XYZ file of N, CA and C in Angstrom:
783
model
N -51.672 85.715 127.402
C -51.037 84.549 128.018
C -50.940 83.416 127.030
N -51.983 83.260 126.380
C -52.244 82.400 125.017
C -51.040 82.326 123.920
N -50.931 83.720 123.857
C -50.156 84.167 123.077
C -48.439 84.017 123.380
N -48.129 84.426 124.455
C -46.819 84.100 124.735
C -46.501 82.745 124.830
N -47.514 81.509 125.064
C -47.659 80.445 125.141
C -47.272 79.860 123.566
N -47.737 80.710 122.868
C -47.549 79.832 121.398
C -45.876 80.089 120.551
N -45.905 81.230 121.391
C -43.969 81.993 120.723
C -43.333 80.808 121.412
N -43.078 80.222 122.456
C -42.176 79.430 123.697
C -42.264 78.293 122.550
N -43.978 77.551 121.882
C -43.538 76.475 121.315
C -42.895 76.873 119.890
N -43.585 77.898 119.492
C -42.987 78.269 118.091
C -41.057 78.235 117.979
N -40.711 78.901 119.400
C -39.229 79.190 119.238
C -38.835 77.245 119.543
N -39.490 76.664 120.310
C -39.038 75.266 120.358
C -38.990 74.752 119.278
N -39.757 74.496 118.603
C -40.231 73.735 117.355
C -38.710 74.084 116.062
N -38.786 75.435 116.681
C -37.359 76.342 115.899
C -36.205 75.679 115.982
N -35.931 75.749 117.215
C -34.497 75.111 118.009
C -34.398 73.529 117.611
N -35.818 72.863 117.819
C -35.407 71.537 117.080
C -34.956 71.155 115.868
N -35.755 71.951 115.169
C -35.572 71.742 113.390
C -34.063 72.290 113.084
N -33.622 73.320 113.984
C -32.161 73.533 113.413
C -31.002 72.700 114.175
N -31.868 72.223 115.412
C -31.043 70.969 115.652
C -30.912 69.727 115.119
N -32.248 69.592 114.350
C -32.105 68.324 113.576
C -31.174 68.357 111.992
N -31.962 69.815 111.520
C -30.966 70.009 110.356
C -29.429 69.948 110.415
N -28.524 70.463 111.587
C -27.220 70.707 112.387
C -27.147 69.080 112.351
N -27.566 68.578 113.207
C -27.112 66.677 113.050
C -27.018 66.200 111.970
N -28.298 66.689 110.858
C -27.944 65.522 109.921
C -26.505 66.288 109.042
N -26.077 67.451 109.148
C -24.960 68.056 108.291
C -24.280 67.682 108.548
N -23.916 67.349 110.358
C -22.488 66.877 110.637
C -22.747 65.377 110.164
N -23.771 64.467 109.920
C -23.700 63.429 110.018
C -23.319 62.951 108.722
N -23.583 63.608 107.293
C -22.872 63.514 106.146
C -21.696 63.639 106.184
N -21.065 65.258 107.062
C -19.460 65.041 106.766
C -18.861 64.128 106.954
N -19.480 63.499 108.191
C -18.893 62.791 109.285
C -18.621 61.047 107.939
N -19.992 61.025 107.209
C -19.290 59.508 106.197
C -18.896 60.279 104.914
N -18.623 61.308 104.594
C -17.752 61.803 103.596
C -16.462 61.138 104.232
N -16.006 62.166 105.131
C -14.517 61.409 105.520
C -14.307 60.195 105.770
N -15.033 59.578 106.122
C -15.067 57.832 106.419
C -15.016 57.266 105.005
N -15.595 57.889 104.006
C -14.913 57.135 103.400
C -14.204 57.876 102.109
N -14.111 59.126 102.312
C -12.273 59.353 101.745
C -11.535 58.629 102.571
N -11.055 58.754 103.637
C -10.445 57.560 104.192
C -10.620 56.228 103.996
N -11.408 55.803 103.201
C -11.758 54.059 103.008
C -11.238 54.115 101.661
N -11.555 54.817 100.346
C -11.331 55.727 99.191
C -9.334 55.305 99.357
N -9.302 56.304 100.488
C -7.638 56.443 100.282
C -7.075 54.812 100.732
N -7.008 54.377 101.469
C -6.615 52.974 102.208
C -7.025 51.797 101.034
N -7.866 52.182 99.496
C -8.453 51.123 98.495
C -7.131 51.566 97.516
N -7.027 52.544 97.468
C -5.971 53.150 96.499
C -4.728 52.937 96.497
N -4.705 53.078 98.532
C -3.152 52.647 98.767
C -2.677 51.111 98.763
N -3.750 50.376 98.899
C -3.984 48.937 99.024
C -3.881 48.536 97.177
N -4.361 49.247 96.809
C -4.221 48.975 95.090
C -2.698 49.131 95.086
N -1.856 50.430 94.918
C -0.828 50.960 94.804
C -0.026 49.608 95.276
N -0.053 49.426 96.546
C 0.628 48.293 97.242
C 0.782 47.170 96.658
N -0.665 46.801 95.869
C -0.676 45.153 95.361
C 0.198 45.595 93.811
N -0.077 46.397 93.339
C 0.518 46.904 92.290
C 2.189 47.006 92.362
N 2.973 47.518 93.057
C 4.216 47.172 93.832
C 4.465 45.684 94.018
N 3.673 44.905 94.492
C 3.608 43.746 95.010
C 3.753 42.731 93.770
N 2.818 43.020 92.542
C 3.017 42.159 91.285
C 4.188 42.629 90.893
N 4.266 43.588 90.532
C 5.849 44.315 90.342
C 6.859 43.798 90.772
N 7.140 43.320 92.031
C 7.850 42.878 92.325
C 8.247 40.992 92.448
N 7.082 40.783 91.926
C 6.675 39.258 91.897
C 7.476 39.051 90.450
N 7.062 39.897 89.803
C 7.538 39.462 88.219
C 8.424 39.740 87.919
N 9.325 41.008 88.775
C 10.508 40.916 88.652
C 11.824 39.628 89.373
N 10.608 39.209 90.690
C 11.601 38.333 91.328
C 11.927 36.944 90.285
N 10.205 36.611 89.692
C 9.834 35.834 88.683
C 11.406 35.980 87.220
N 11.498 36.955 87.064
C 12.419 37.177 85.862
C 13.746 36.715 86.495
N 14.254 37.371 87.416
C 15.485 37.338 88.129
C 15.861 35.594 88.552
N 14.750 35.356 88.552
C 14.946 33.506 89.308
C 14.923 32.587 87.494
N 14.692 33.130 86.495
C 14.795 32.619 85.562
C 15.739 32.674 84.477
N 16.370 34.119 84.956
C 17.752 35.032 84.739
C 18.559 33.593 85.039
N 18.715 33.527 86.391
C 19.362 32.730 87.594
C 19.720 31.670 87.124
N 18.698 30.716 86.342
C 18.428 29.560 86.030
C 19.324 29.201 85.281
N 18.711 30.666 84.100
C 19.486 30.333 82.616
C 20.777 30.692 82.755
N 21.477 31.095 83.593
C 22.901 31.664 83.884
C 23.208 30.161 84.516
N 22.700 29.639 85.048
C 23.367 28.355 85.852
C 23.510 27.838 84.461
N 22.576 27.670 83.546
C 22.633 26.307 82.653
C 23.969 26.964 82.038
N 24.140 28.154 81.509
C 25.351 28.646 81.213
C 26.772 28.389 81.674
N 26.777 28.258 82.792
C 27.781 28.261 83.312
C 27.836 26.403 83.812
N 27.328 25.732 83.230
C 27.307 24.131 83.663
C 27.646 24.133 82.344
N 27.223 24.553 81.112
C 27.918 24.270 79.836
C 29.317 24.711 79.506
N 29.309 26.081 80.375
C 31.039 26.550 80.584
C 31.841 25.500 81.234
N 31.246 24.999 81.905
C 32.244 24.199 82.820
C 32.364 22.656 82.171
N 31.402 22.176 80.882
C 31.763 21.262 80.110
C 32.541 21.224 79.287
N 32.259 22.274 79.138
C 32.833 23.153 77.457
C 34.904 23.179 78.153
N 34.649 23.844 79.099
C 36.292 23.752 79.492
C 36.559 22.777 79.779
N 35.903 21.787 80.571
C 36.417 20.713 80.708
C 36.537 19.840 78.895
N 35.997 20.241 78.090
C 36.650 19.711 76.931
C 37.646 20.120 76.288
N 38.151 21.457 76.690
C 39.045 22.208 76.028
C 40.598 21.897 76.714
N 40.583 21.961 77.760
C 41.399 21.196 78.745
C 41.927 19.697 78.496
N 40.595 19.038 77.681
C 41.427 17.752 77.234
C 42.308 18.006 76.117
N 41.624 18.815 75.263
C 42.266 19.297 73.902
C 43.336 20.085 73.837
N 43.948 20.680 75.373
C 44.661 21.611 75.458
C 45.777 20.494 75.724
N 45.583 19.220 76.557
C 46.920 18.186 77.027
C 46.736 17.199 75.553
N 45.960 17.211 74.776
C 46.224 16.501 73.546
C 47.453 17.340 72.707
N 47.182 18.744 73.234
C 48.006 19.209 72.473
C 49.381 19.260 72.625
N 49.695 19.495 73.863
C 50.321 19.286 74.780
C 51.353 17.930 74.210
N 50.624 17.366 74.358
C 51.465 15.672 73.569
C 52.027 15.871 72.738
N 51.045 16.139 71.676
C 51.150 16.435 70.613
C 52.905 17.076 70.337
N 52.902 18.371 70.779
C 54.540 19.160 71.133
C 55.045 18.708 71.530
N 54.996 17.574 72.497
C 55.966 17.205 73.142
C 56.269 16.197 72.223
N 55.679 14.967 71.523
C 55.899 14.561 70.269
C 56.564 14.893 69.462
N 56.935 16.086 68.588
C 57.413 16.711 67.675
C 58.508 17.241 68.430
N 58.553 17.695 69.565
C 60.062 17.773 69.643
C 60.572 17.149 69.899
N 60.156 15.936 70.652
C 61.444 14.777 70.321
C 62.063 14.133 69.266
N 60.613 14.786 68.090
C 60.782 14.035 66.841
C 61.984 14.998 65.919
N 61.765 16.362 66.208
C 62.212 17.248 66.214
C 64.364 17.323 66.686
N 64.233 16.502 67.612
C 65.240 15.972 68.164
C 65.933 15.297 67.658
N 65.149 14.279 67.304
C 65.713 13.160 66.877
C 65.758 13.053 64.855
N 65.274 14.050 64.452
C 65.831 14.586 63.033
C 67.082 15.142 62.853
N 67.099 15.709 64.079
C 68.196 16.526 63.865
C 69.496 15.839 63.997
N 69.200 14.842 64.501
C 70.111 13.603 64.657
C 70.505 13.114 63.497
N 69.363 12.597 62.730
C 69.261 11.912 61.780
C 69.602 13.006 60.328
N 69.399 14.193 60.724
C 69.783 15.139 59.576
C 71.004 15.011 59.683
N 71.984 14.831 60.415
C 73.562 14.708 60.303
C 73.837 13.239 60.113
N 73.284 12.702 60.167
C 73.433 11.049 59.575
C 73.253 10.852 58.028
N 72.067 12.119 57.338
C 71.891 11.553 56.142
C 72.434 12.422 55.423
N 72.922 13.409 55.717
C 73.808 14.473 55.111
C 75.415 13.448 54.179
N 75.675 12.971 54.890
C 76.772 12.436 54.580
C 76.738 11.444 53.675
N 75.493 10.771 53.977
C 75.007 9.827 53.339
C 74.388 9.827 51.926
N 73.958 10.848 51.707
C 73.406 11.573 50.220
C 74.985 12.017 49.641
N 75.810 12.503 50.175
C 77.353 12.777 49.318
C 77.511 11.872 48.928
N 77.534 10.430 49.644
C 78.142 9.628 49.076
C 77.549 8.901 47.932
N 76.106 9.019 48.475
C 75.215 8.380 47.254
C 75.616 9.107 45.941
N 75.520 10.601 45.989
C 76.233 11.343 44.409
C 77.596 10.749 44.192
N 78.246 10.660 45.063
C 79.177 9.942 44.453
C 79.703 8.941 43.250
N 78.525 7.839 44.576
C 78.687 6.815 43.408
C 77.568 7.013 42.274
N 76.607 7.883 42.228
C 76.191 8.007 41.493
C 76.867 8.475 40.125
N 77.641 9.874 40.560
C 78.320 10.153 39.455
C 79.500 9.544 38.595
N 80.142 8.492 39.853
C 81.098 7.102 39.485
C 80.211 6.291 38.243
N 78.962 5.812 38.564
C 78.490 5.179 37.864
C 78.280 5.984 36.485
N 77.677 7.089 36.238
C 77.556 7.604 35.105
C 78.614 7.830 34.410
N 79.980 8.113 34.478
C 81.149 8.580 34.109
C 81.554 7.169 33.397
N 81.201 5.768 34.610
C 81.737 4.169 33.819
C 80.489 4.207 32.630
N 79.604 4.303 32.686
C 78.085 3.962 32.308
C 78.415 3.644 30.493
N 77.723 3.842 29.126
C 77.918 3.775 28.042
C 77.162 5.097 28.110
N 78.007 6.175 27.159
C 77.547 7.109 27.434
C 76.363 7.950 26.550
N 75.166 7.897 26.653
C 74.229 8.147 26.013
C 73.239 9.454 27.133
N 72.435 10.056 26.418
C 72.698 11.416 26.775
C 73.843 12.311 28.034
N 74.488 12.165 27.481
C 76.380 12.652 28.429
C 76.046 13.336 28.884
N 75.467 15.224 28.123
C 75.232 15.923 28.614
C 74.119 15.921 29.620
N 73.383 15.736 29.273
C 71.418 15.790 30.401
C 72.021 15.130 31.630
N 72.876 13.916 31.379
C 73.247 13.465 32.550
C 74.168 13.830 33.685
N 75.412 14.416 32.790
C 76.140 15.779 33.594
C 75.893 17.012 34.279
N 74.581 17.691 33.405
C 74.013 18.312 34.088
C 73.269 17.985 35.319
N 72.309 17.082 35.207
C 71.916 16.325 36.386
C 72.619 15.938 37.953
N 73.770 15.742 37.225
C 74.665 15.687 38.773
C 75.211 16.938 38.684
N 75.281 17.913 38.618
C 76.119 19.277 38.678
C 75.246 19.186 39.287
N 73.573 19.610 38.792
C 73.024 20.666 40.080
C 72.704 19.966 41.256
N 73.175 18.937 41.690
C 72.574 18.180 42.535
C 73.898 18.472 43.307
N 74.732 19.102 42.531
C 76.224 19.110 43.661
C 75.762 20.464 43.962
N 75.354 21.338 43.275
C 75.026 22.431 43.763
C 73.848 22.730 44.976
N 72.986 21.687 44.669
C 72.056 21.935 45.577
C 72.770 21.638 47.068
N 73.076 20.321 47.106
C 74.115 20.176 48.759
C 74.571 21.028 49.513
N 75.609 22.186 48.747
C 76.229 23.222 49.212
C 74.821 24.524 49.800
N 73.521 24.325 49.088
C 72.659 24.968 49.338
C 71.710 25.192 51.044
N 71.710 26.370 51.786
C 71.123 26.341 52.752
C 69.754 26.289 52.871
N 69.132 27.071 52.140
C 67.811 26.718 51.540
C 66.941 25.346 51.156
N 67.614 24.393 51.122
C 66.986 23.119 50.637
C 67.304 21.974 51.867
N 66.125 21.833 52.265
C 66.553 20.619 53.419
C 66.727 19.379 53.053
N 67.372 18.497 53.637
C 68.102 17.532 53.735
C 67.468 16.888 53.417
N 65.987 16.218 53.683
C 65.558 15.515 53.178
C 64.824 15.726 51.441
N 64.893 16.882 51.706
C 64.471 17.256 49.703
C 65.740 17.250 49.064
N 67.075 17.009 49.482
C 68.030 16.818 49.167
C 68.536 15.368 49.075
N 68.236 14.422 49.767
C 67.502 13.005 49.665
C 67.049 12.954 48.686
N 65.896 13.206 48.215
C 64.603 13.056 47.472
C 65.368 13.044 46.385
N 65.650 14.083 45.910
C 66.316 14.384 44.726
C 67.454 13.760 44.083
N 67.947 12.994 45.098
C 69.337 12.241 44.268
C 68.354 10.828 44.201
N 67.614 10.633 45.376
C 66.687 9.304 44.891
C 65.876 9.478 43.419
N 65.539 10.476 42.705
C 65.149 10.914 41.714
C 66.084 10.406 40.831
N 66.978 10.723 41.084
C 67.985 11.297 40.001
C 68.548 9.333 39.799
N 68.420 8.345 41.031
C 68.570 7.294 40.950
C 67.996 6.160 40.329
N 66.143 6.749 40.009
C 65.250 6.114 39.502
C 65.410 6.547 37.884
N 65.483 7.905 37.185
C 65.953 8.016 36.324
C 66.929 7.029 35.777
N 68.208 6.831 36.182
C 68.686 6.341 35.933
C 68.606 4.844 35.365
N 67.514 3.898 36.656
C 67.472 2.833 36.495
C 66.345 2.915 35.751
N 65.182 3.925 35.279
C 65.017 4.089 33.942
C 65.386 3.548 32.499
N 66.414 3.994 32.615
C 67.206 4.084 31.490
C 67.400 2.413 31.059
N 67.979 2.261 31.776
C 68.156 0.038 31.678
C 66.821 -0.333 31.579
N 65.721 0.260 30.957
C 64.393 -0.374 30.261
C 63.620 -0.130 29.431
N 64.287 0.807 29.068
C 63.437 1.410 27.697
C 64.368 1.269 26.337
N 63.690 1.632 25.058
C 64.177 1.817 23.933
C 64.134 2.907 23.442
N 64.860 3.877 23.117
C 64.914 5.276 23.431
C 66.038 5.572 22.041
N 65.634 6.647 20.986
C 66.489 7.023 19.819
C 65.991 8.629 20.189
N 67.646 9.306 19.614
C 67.833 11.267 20.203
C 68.753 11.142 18.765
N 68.467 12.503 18.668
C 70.158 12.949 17.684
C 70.938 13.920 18.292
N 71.937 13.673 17.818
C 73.320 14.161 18.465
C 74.732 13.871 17.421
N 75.600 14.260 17.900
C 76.767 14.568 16.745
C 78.233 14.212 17.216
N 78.637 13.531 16.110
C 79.913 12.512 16.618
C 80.530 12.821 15.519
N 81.838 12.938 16.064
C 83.132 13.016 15.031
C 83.514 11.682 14.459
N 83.263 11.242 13.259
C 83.463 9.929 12.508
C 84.307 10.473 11.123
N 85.748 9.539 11.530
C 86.551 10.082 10.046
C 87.382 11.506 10.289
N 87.037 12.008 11.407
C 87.952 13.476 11.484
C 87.020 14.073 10.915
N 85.734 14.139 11.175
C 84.616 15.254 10.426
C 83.486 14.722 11.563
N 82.969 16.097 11.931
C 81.994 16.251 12.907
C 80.724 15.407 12.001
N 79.751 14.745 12.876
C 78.857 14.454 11.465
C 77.192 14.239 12.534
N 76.290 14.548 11.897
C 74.834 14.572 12.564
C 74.282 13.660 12.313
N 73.765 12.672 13.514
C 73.779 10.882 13.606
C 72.336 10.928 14.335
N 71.505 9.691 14.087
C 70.492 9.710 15.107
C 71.063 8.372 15.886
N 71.047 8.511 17.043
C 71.636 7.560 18.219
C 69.827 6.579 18.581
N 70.577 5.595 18.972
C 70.095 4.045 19.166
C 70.024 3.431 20.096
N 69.331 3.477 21.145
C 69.611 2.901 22.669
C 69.011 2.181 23.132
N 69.407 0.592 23.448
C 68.669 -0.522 23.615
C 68.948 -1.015 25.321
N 67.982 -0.298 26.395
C 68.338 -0.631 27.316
C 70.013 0.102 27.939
N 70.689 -0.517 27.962
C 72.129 -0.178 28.589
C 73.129 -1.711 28.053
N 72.256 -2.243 27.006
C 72.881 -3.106 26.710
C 73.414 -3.054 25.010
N 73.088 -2.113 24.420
C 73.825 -1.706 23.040
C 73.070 -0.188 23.069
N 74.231 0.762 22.421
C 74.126 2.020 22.153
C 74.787 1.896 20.848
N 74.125 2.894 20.109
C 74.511 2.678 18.154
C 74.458 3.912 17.344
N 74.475 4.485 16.975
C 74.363 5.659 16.153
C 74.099 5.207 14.456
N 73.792 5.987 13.470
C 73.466 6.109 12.205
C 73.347 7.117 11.446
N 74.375 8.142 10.361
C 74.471 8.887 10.098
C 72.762 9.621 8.926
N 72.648 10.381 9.054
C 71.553 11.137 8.422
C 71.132 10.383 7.197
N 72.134 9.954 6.318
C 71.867 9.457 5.169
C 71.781 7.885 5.400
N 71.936 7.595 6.378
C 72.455 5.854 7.103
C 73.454 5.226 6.475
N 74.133 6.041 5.796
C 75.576 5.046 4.713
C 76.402 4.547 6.255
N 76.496 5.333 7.062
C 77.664 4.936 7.915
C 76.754 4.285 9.015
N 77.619 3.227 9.981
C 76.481 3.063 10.959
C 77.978 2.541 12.043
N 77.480 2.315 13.201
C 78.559 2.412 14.686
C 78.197 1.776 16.132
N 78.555 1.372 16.542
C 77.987 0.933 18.083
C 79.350 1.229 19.514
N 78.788 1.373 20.140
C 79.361 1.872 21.247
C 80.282 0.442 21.561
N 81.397 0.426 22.171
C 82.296 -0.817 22.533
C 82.716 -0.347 23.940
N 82.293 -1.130 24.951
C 82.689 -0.889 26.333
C 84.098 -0.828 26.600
N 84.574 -2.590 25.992
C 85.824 -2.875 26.049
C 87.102 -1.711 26.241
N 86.394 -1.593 24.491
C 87.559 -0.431 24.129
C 87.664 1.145 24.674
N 86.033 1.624 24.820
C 85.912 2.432 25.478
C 85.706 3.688 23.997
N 85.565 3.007 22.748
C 85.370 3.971 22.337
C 84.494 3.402 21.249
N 83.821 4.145 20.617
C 82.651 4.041 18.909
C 83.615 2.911 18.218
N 83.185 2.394 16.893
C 83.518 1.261 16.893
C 82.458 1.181 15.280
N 83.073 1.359 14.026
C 82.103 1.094 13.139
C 81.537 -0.371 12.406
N 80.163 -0.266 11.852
C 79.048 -1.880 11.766
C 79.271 -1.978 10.334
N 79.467 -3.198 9.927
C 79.144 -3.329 8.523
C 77.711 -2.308 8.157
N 77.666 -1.832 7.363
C 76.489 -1.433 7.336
C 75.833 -2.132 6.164
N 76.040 -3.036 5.445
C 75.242 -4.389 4.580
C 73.991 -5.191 5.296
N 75.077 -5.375 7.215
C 74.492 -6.238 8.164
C 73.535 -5.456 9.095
N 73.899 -4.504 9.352
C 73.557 -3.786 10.539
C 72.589 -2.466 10.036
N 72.732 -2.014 9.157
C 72.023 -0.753 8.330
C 70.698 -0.531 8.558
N 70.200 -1.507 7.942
C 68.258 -1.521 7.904
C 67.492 -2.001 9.032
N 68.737 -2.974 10.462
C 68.389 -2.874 11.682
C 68.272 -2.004 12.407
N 69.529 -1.353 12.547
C 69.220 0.047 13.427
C 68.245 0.912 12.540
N 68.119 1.169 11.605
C 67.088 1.886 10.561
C 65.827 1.569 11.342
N 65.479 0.605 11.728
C 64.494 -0.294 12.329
C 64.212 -0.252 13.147
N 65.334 -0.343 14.056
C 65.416 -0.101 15.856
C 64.998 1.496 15.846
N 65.284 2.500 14.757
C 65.450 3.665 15.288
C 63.724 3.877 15.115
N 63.031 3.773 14.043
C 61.457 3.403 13.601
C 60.399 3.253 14.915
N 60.983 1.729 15.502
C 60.525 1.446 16.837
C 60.036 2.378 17.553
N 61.494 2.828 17.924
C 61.822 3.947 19.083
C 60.803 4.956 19.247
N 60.700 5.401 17.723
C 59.784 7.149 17.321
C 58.312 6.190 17.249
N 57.791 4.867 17.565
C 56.488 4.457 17.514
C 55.971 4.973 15.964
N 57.109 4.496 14.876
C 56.907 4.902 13.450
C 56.643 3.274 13.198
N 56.746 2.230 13.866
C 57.177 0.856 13.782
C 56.410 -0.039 14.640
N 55.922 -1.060 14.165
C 56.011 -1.790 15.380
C 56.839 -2.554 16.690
N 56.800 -2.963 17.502
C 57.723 -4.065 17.869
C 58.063 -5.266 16.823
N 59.369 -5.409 16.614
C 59.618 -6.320 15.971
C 61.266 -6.766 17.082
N 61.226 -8.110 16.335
C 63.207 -8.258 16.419
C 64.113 -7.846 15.641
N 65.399 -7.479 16.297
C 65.623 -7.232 15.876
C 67.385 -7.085 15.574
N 67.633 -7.664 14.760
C 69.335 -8.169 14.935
C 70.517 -6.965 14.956
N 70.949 -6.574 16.330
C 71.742 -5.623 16.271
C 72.983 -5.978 17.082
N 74.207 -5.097 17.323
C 75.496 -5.984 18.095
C 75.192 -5.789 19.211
N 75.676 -6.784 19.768
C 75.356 -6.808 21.403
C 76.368 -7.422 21.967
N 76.915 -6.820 22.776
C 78.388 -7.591 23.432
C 78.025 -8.599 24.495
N 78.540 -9.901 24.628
C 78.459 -10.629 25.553
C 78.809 -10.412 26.557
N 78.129 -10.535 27.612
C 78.473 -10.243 29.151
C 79.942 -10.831 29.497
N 80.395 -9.800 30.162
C 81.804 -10.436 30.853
C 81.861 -11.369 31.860
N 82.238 -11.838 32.464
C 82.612 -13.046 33.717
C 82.854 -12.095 34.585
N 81.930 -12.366 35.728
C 82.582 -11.945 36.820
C 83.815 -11.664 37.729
N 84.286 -10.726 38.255
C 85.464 -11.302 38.377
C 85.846 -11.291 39.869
């Protein structure tokens, strides 16, 4: 009786201990999963905030993107608004030039006519003139007749050029100026150095200076100088000329001015 008495507690004592061992097993699984689940919800909560800066610093970039695109486009809109002034300056500007444009063209048929006539009298005057370089000066108005007829040369460089050709001229009435050149004296061609005082005596002097000559308006033609009187002047005058000489005076013929008439 003793005996069966001690199996009843023995098998109890049994049943507890594997009931207690059984509790505490489930009671580990039981905070294993509690906190893989706490584990997972730290991770996903990380993941999340991680997304979350991510998206902070991108909004962060995008709003500074934003910014700098505004300042861009406020300088575009200065920037055109300056170009726009510069575009009606220009604007003027064309519209300027073609009226000016206009009004040349006006004036190009006004001065067209007006430059003929100036050669005209230009070449009137050289033809009366005392004639000292004849040729240089003939040539001079040839091509200037040639240029006129020219399409290539505008009107106002066609201007220019006879105004050239006008200052030359009045040139000439101020200087003292000796050339050689060759004059028929006696019915024999002969090689002379020429003498040019202003536009108020022209003179020549043969190579050897025996012969000597001055231009005569009057008559319209050469005209020979004592050469006793006149010889060692123009000799003199011609010295000058080549800066072989100083300035000096110097006694040569000079025709008295005519009377008006």
């Amino acid at each position: 009786m003793k005996k069966q008495r001690t199996k009843i507690v023995a098998i109890t004592t049994m049943l507890s201990a594997g009931a207690l061992f059984g509790g505490s097993a489930y009671a580990d699984q039981t905070l294993n999963s509690i906190f893989e689940v706490g584990q997972s919800k730290i991770t996903a909560g990380v993941q999340s905030q991680k997304r979350i800066d991510k998206l902070a610093d991108e909004t962060a970039t995008l709003l500074q993107e934003f910014k700098t695109v505004n300042k861009q486009i406020e300088g575009l809109r200065v920037y055109n608004a300056q170009l726009e002034k510069q575009l009606q300056s220009q604007r003027d500007v064309i519209k300027d030039l073609e009226e000016s444009i206009e009004n040349v063209t006006v004036m190009e048929r006004q001065i067209q006519p007006l430059v003929l006539r100036m050669l005209d009298g230009l070449e009137q005057f050289v033809s009366l003139d005392v004639p000292f370089h004849a040729d240089e000066r003939a040539k001079r108005i040839e091509l200037l007749r040639n240029n006129m007829e020219r399409a290539d040369i505008s009107v106002a460089e066609k201007f220019r050029q006879v105004l050239e050709a006008y200052k030359i001229e009045a040139e000439y009435g101020r200087k003292l100026d000796t050339y050689e050149g060759s004059l028929e004296l006696n019915g024999q061609e002969r090689e002379v150095n020429m003498l040019r005082v202003g536009r108020i005596a022209l003179m020549y002097q043969t190579k050897d200076t025996q012969l000597s000559g001055a231009w005569d308006a009057k008559q319209g033609a050469w005209v020979p100088l004592d050469s006793g009187a006149y010889r060692s002047a123009i000799l003199k005058g011609i010295r000058i000329a080549k800066k072989q000489a100083t300035i000096d005076i110097m006694n040569l013929p000079v025709l008295a001015p005519e009377a008006a008439q």
